CSV table of C-alpha atoms and ligand atoms in Angstrom, one decimal:
chain,number,residue,atom,x,y,z
R,1,MET,CA,14.9,10.9,-0.9
R,2,ASN,CA,15.0,7.8,1.4
R,3,ILE,CA,12.0,5.5,1.2
R,4,GLY,CA,11.4,2.1,2.8
R,5,PHE,CA,9.2,-0.5,4.4
R,6,VAL,CA,8.6,-2.5,7.5
R,7,GLN,CA,7.9,-6.2,7.3
R,8,PHE,CA,6.8,-8.3,10.3
R,9,ALA,CA,4.1,-10.8,11.5
R,10,PRO,CA,1.4,-8.9,13.4
R,11,LYS,CA,-0.6,-10.8,16.1
R,12,LEU,CA,-4.3,-11.1,15.3
R,13,GLY,CA,-6.4,-8.7,17.4
R,14,ASP,CA,-3.5,-7.4,19.6
R,15,VAL,CA,-3.2,-3.8,18.6
R,16,ASP,CA,-1.1,-2.8,21.6
R,17,SER,CA,1.5,-5.5,21.0
R,18,ASN,CA,1.7,-4.8,17.2
R,19,LEU,CA,2.1,-1.1,17.7
R,20,ARG,CA,4.9,-1.8,20.3
R,21,MET,CA,6.5,-4.1,17.8
R,22,VAL,CA,6.6,-1.5,15.0
R,23,ASP,CA,7.8,1.1,17.5
R,24,LYS,CA,10.8,-1.1,18.4
R,25,MET,CA,11.5,-1.9,14.8
R,26,LEU,CA,11.6,1.8,13.9
R,27,GLU,CA,14.0,2.7,16.7
R,28,GLY,CA,17.0,4.5,15.1
R,29,ILE,CA,15.5,4.4,11.6
R,30,SER,CA,15.4,7.6,9.6
R,31,ALA,CA,13.8,8.0,6.2
R,32,ASP,CA,11.5,10.4,4.3
R,33,VAL,CA,8.8,7.8,3.7
R,34,ILE,CA,8.1,4.5,5.5
R,35,VAL,CA,5.4,2.0,4.3
R,36,LEU,CA,3.8,-0.4,6.7
R,37,PRO,CA,1.7,-3.5,5.6
R,38,GLU,CA,-2.1,-3.7,5.2
R,39,LEU,CA,-3.9,-4.0,8.6
R,40,PHE,CA,-0.5,-3.9,10.2
R,41,ALA,CA,-1.8,-3.3,13.8
R,42,THR,CA,-4.7,-5.7,13.8
R,43,GLY,CA,-3.8,-8.8,11.8
R,44,TYR,CA,-6.0,-10.0,9.0
R,45,LEU,CA,-8.0,-13.2,9.3
R,46,PHE,CA,-10.9,-11.9,11.4
R,47,PRO,CA,-13.4,-14.3,12.9
R,48,SER,CA,-16.4,-12.0,12.8
R,49,ILE,CA,-17.6,-8.5,12.0
R,50,GLU,CA,-18.0,-7.8,15.7
R,51,PHE,CA,-14.3,-8.7,16.2
R,52,ILE,CA,-13.3,-6.0,13.6
R,53,GLU,CA,-15.7,-3.4,14.9
R,54,ASN,CA,-14.0,-3.7,18.3
R,55,ILE,CA,-10.6,-2.8,17.0
R,56,ALA,CA,-11.6,-0.6,14.1
R,57,GLU,CA,-11.0,3.1,14.4
R,58,SER,CA,-12.3,6.3,12.8
R,59,ALA,CA,-9.9,7.9,10.4
R,60,GLY,CA,-7.5,10.2,12.3
R,61,ASP,CA,-8.8,9.1,15.7
R,62,GLY,CA,-7.6,6.1,17.6
R,63,PRO,CA,-4.4,4.3,18.8
R,64,ILE,CA,-3.3,3.3,15.3
R,65,TYR,CA,-3.5,6.9,14.0
R,66,SER,CA,-1.8,8.2,17.2
R,67,ALA,CA,1.1,5.8,16.9
R,68,MET,CA,1.6,6.6,13.2
R,69,ALA,CA,1.4,10.4,14.0
R,70,LYS,CA,4.0,10.0,16.7
R,71,TRP,CA,6.4,8.1,14.4
R,72,SER,CA,5.8,10.6,11.6
R,73,LYS,CA,6.5,13.6,13.9
R,74,GLU,CA,9.5,12.0,15.6
R,75,LYS,CA,11.2,11.0,12.4
R,76,ASN,CA,9.9,13.9,10.4
R,77,CYS,CA,8.7,11.5,7.7
R,78,LEU,CA,5.6,10.3,5.9
R,79,ILE,CA,4.2,7.0,7.3
R,80,THR,CA,1.6,5.0,5.5
R,81,GLY,CA,-0.1,1.7,6.5
R,82,GLY,CA,-3.3,-0.1,6.6
R,83,PHE,CA,-6.0,-0.2,9.3
R,84,PRO,CA,-9.7,-1.2,9.8
R,85,GLU,CA,-11.7,2.0,9.5
R,86,ILE,CA,-15.1,2.4,11.0
R,87,ASP,CA,-17.4,5.2,9.6
R,88,GLY,CA,-20.9,5.1,10.9
R,89,ASP,CA,-22.2,1.6,10.4
R,90,LYS,CA,-19.6,0.8,7.7
R,91,VAL,CA,-16.2,-0.8,8.0
R,92,TYR,CA,-13.5,-0.3,5.4
R,93,ASN,CA,-10.1,-1.9,4.8
R,94,SER,CA,-8.3,1.5,4.7
R,95,ALA,CA,-4.8,3.0,4.6
R,96,MET,CA,-3.6,6.4,5.8
R,97,ALA,CA,-0.6,8.5,4.9
R,98,VAL,CA,0.3,10.5,8.0
R,99,PHE,CA,2.4,13.7,7.7
R,100,PRO,CA,4.7,15.0,10.4
R,101,ASP,CA,2.2,17.8,11.3
R,102,GLY,CA,-0.5,15.2,12.0
R,103,ARG,CA,-2.5,15.8,8.8
R,104,PHE,CA,-3.4,12.6,7.0
R,105,ILE,CA,-4.7,11.3,3.7
R,106,LEU,CA,-7.2,8.4,3.6
R,107,TYR,CA,-7.5,5.6,1.1
R,108,ARG,CA,-10.1,2.8,1.2
R,109,LYS,CA,-9.3,-0.5,-0.6
R,110,ILE,CA,-11.4,-0.6,-3.8
R,111,HIS,CA,-10.7,-4.3,-4.7
R,112,LEU,CA,-11.6,-6.5,-1.8
R,113,PHE,CA,-10.0,-10.0,-1.6
R,114,ASP,CA,-12.0,-13.2,-0.9
R,115,SER,CA,-13.5,-13.2,2.6
R,116,GLU,CA,-12.9,-9.5,3.0
R,117,LYS,CA,-16.1,-9.2,1.0
R,118,LEU,CA,-18.0,-10.6,4.0
R,119,PHE,CA,-16.8,-7.9,6.4
R,120,PHE,CA,-15.7,-4.7,4.5
R,121,GLU,CA,-17.4,-2.2,2.3
R,122,SER,CA,-15.6,-1.6,-1.0
R,123,GLY,CA,-13.7,1.6,-1.1
R,124,ASP,CA,-15.4,4.7,-2.3
R,125,ILE,CA,-12.5,7.2,-2.6
R,126,ARG,CA,-11.2,8.0,-6.1
R,127,LEU,CA,-7.5,7.1,-6.9
R,128,LYS,CA,-5.6,10.3,-6.6
R,129,PRO,CA,-2.0,11.1,-5.8
R,130,PHE,CA,-0.9,13.5,-3.1
R,131,GLN,CA,2.3,15.5,-2.6
R,132,PHE,CA,5.0,15.2,0.0
R,133,ARG,CA,8.4,17.0,-0.3
R,134,GLY,CA,7.5,17.9,-3.9
R,135,VAL,CA,7.0,14.3,-4.9
R,136,LYS,CA,3.7,12.7,-6.0
R,137,PHE,CA,2.7,9.6,-4.0
R,138,ALA,CA,-0.3,7.3,-4.0
R,139,MET,CA,-1.5,4.5,-1.8
R,140,LEU,CA,-2.8,1.1,-2.9
R,141,ILE,CA,-3.8,-1.9,-0.7
R,142,CYS,CA,-3.0,-5.4,-1.5
R,143,PHE,CA,-5.4,-7.0,-4.1
R,144,ASP,CA,-5.7,-3.6,-5.9
R,145,TRP,CA,-2.5,-4.9,-7.6
R,146,ILE,CA,-4.3,-7.4,-9.8
R,147,PHE,CA,-6.1,-4.5,-11.6
R,148,PRO,CA,-3.4,-2.7,-13.6
R,149,GLU,CA,-5.8,0.1,-14.2
R,150,THR,CA,-5.2,1.3,-10.6
R,151,TYR,CA,-1.5,2.0,-11.3
R,152,ARG,CA,-2.2,3.4,-14.8
R,153,VAL,CA,-4.8,6.0,-13.6
R,154,LEU,CA,-2.3,7.0,-10.9
R,155,MET,CA,0.5,7.2,-13.4
R,156,LEU,CA,-1.6,9.4,-15.7
R,157,GLN,CA,-2.1,11.8,-12.8
R,158,GLY,CA,1.7,12.1,-12.3
R,159,THR,CA,2.2,9.6,-9.5
R,160,GLN,CA,6.0,8.9,-9.1
R,161,VAL,CA,5.9,6.4,-6.2
R,162,ILE,CA,3.3,3.8,-5.3
R,163,LEU,CA,3.0,3.0,-1.6
R,164,HIS,CA,1.6,-0.5,-1.6
R,165,SER,CA,0.5,-1.9,1.8
R,166,THR,CA,-0.1,-5.7,1.5
R,167,ASN,CA,-1.0,-8.9,3.3
R,168,LEU,CA,-0.2,-11.1,0.3
R,169,VAL,CA,-1.2,-14.8,0.3
R,170,LEU,CA,-1.0,-15.6,-3.5
R,171,PRO,CA,2.5,-16.0,-5.0
R,172,TYR,CA,2.3,-13.5,-7.8
R,173,CYS,CA,2.3,-9.9,-6.7
R,174,GLN,CA,6.0,-9.4,-5.8
R,175,MET,CA,6.8,-10.6,-9.4
R,176,ALA,CA,3.9,-8.9,-11.1
R,177,SER,CA,4.8,-5.5,-9.6
R,178,PHE,CA,7.9,-5.6,-11.9
R,179,ALA,CA,5.5,-5.1,-14.8
R,180,ARG,CA,3.5,-2.4,-13.0
R,181,ALA,CA,6.7,-0.5,-12.4
R,182,VAL,CA,8.1,-0.8,-15.9
R,183,GLU,CA,4.8,-0.2,-17.8
R,184,ASN,CA,4.2,3.0,-15.8
R,185,ARG,CA,7.8,3.9,-15.1
R,186,MET,CA,7.1,4.4,-11.4
R,187,PHE,CA,8.7,3.4,-8.2
R,188,ILE,CA,6.8,0.8,-6.2
R,189,VAL,CA,7.3,0.3,-2.4
R,190,LEU,CA,5.5,-3.0,-1.5
R,191,ALA,CA,5.3,-3.6,2.2
R,192,ASN,CA,4.1,-7.1,3.0
R,193,ARG,CA,3.7,-9.1,6.2
R,194,THR,CA,5.0,-12.6,7.2
R,195,GLY,CA,3.6,-15.3,9.4
R,196,THR,CA,0.5,-17.5,9.5
R,197,GLU,CA,-3.0,-16.9,10.9
R,198,SER,CA,-5.6,-19.5,11.6
R,199,THR,CA,-9.3,-18.8,12.3
R,200,ASP,CA,-12.1,-21.3,12.5
R,201,GLY,CA,-10.2,-23.9,10.5
R,202,ASN,CA,-9.0,-21.5,7.8
R,203,GLU,CA,-5.3,-20.9,7.6
R,204,LEU,CA,-3.4,-18.2,5.6
R,205,ASN,CA,0.3,-18.0,5.1
R,206,PHE,CA,1.6,-14.5,4.3
R,207,THR,CA,4.4,-14.4,1.8
R,208,GLY,CA,6.8,-11.6,3.0
R,209,GLY,CA,9.3,-10.7,0.3
R,210,SER,CA,8.6,-7.0,0.6
R,211,ILE,CA,10.2,-5.2,-2.3
R,212,ILE,CA,11.1,-1.9,-3.9
R,213,TYR,CA,11.2,-1.5,-7.7
R,214,SER,CA,12.7,1.4,-9.7
R,215,PRO,CA,10.9,2.7,-12.8
R,216,ASN,CA,13.3,0.4,-14.8
R,217,GLY,CA,12.1,-2.6,-13.0
R,218,GLU,CA,15.3,-2.9,-11.0
R,219,ILE,CA,14.9,-4.5,-7.6
R,220,LEU,CA,16.4,-2.0,-5.2
R,221,ILE,CA,15.9,-4.2,-2.2
R,222,GLN,CA,13.9,-7.3,-1.3
R,223,SER,CA,13.3,-8.9,2.1
R,224,SER,CA,13.1,-12.6,2.8
R,225,ASP,CA,9.9,-14.6,2.8
R,226,SER,CA,9.8,-15.1,6.6
R,227,GLU,CA,12.0,-12.7,8.5
R,228,SER,CA,11.0,-9.3,10.0
R,229,ALA,CA,12.8,-6.4,8.3
R,230,VAL,CA,13.1,-2.7,8.0
R,231,GLU,CA,14.7,-1.6,4.7
R,232,ILE,CA,15.4,1.9,3.4
R,233,VAL,CA,16.8,2.8,0.0
R,234,GLU,CA,17.8,6.1,-1.6
R,235,ILE,CA,15.9,7.0,-4.8
R,236,ASP,CA,15.7,10.0,-7.1
R,237,PRO,CA,12.0,10.4,-7.6
R,238,ASP,CA,12.7,12.4,-10.8
R,239,ASP,CA,13.5,9.1,-12.5
R,240,ALA,CA,9.8,8.5,-12.5
R,241,VAL,CA,9.0,11.7,-14.4
R,242,ASP,CA,10.6,10.8,-17.7
R,243,LYS,CA,8.1,8.4,-19.5
R,244,ASN,CA,10.3,7.8,-22.5
R,245,VAL,CA,11.1,4.1,-23.2
R,246,THR,CA,13.1,4.7,-26.3
R,247,GLY,CA,13.9,7.9,-28.4
R,248,ARG,CA,10.6,7.3,-30.2
R,249,ASN,CA,8.4,5.8,-27.5
R,250,ASN,CA,6.7,7.6,-24.6
R,251,LEU,CA,4.3,5.8,-22.2
R,252,ILE,CA,1.8,8.7,-22.2
R,253,THR,CA,1.9,10.1,-25.8
R,254,ASP,CA,2.1,6.7,-27.5
R,255,ARG,CA,-1.2,5.6,-25.9
R,256,ARG,CA,-4.1,5.1,-28.3
R,257,PRO,CA,-7.1,5.6,-26.1
R,258,GLU,CA,-9.4,5.9,-29.1
R,259,PHE,CA,-8.9,2.1,-29.7
R,260,TYR,CA,-9.6,1.0,-26.1
R,261,LYS,CA,-11.5,3.7,-24.4
R,262,LYS,CA,-15.0,2.4,-24.8
R,263,LEU,CA,-14.1,-1.1,-23.7
R,264,CYS,CA,-12.1,0.1,-20.8
R,265,GLU,CA,-14.9,2.3,-19.6
R,266,LYS,CA,-17.3,-0.6,-19.4
Q,301,ACM,C1,-5.2,-9.3,0.0
Q,301,ACM,O1,-5.7,-8.5,-0.7
Q,301,ACM,N1,-4.9,-9.0,1.3
Q,301,ACM,C2,-4.7,-10.5,-0.5
């Protein structure tokens, strides 16, 4: 199975131009699964809730969904990526996984980062894998990474590949994902963005370095901090099924939930 990511610097608020950019980057690319960054078609550092509401779309209905459905159909692949979702009077920092037949799975970021808390509702959809071509995938969005529970509950439900759409600004996640991959024996596809955004005197530098880890923590590919890139690697998703670490250690059966369950459930 071929899986990969797109890394680039979206322009704040310019959905048309960002979709055209991804369209161009995907020309001639073939893969089973392609991961796009968080909020890839809108940019990130929004000046106001009204600004977001103007470019947010309902899940499965809008220019971002239409572009993803077109790419997915043309390339006969699964495409995932982040978008601002409007549902009634609520706006979520969401991601969708779009299938070649136009079906989609929705995920709403459950751990909001910094000023996202001013604009977005926290996600309300339980973490749950879905199947594509016989493999179990799950989406996460950016700051979800700092809560290892997110990966662990997905691993315990059989997830083989994490599709992680990000707009990273702290310098940890690309490295920390090594631990998430190894401690769960899962593949991780981390699609980050590059570039800088400035709004009302605030500036954010996005750290690029999109990366794919194997369940052994090998780096299968990594992009630079600043260049746009499309990278695809071949994996055997079955490598994420075997949870043995040694002949006597298994990541699932060696767990001792009776010793940490009560605390973890708080
Ligand atoms: C982030 O969650 N976009 C840092």
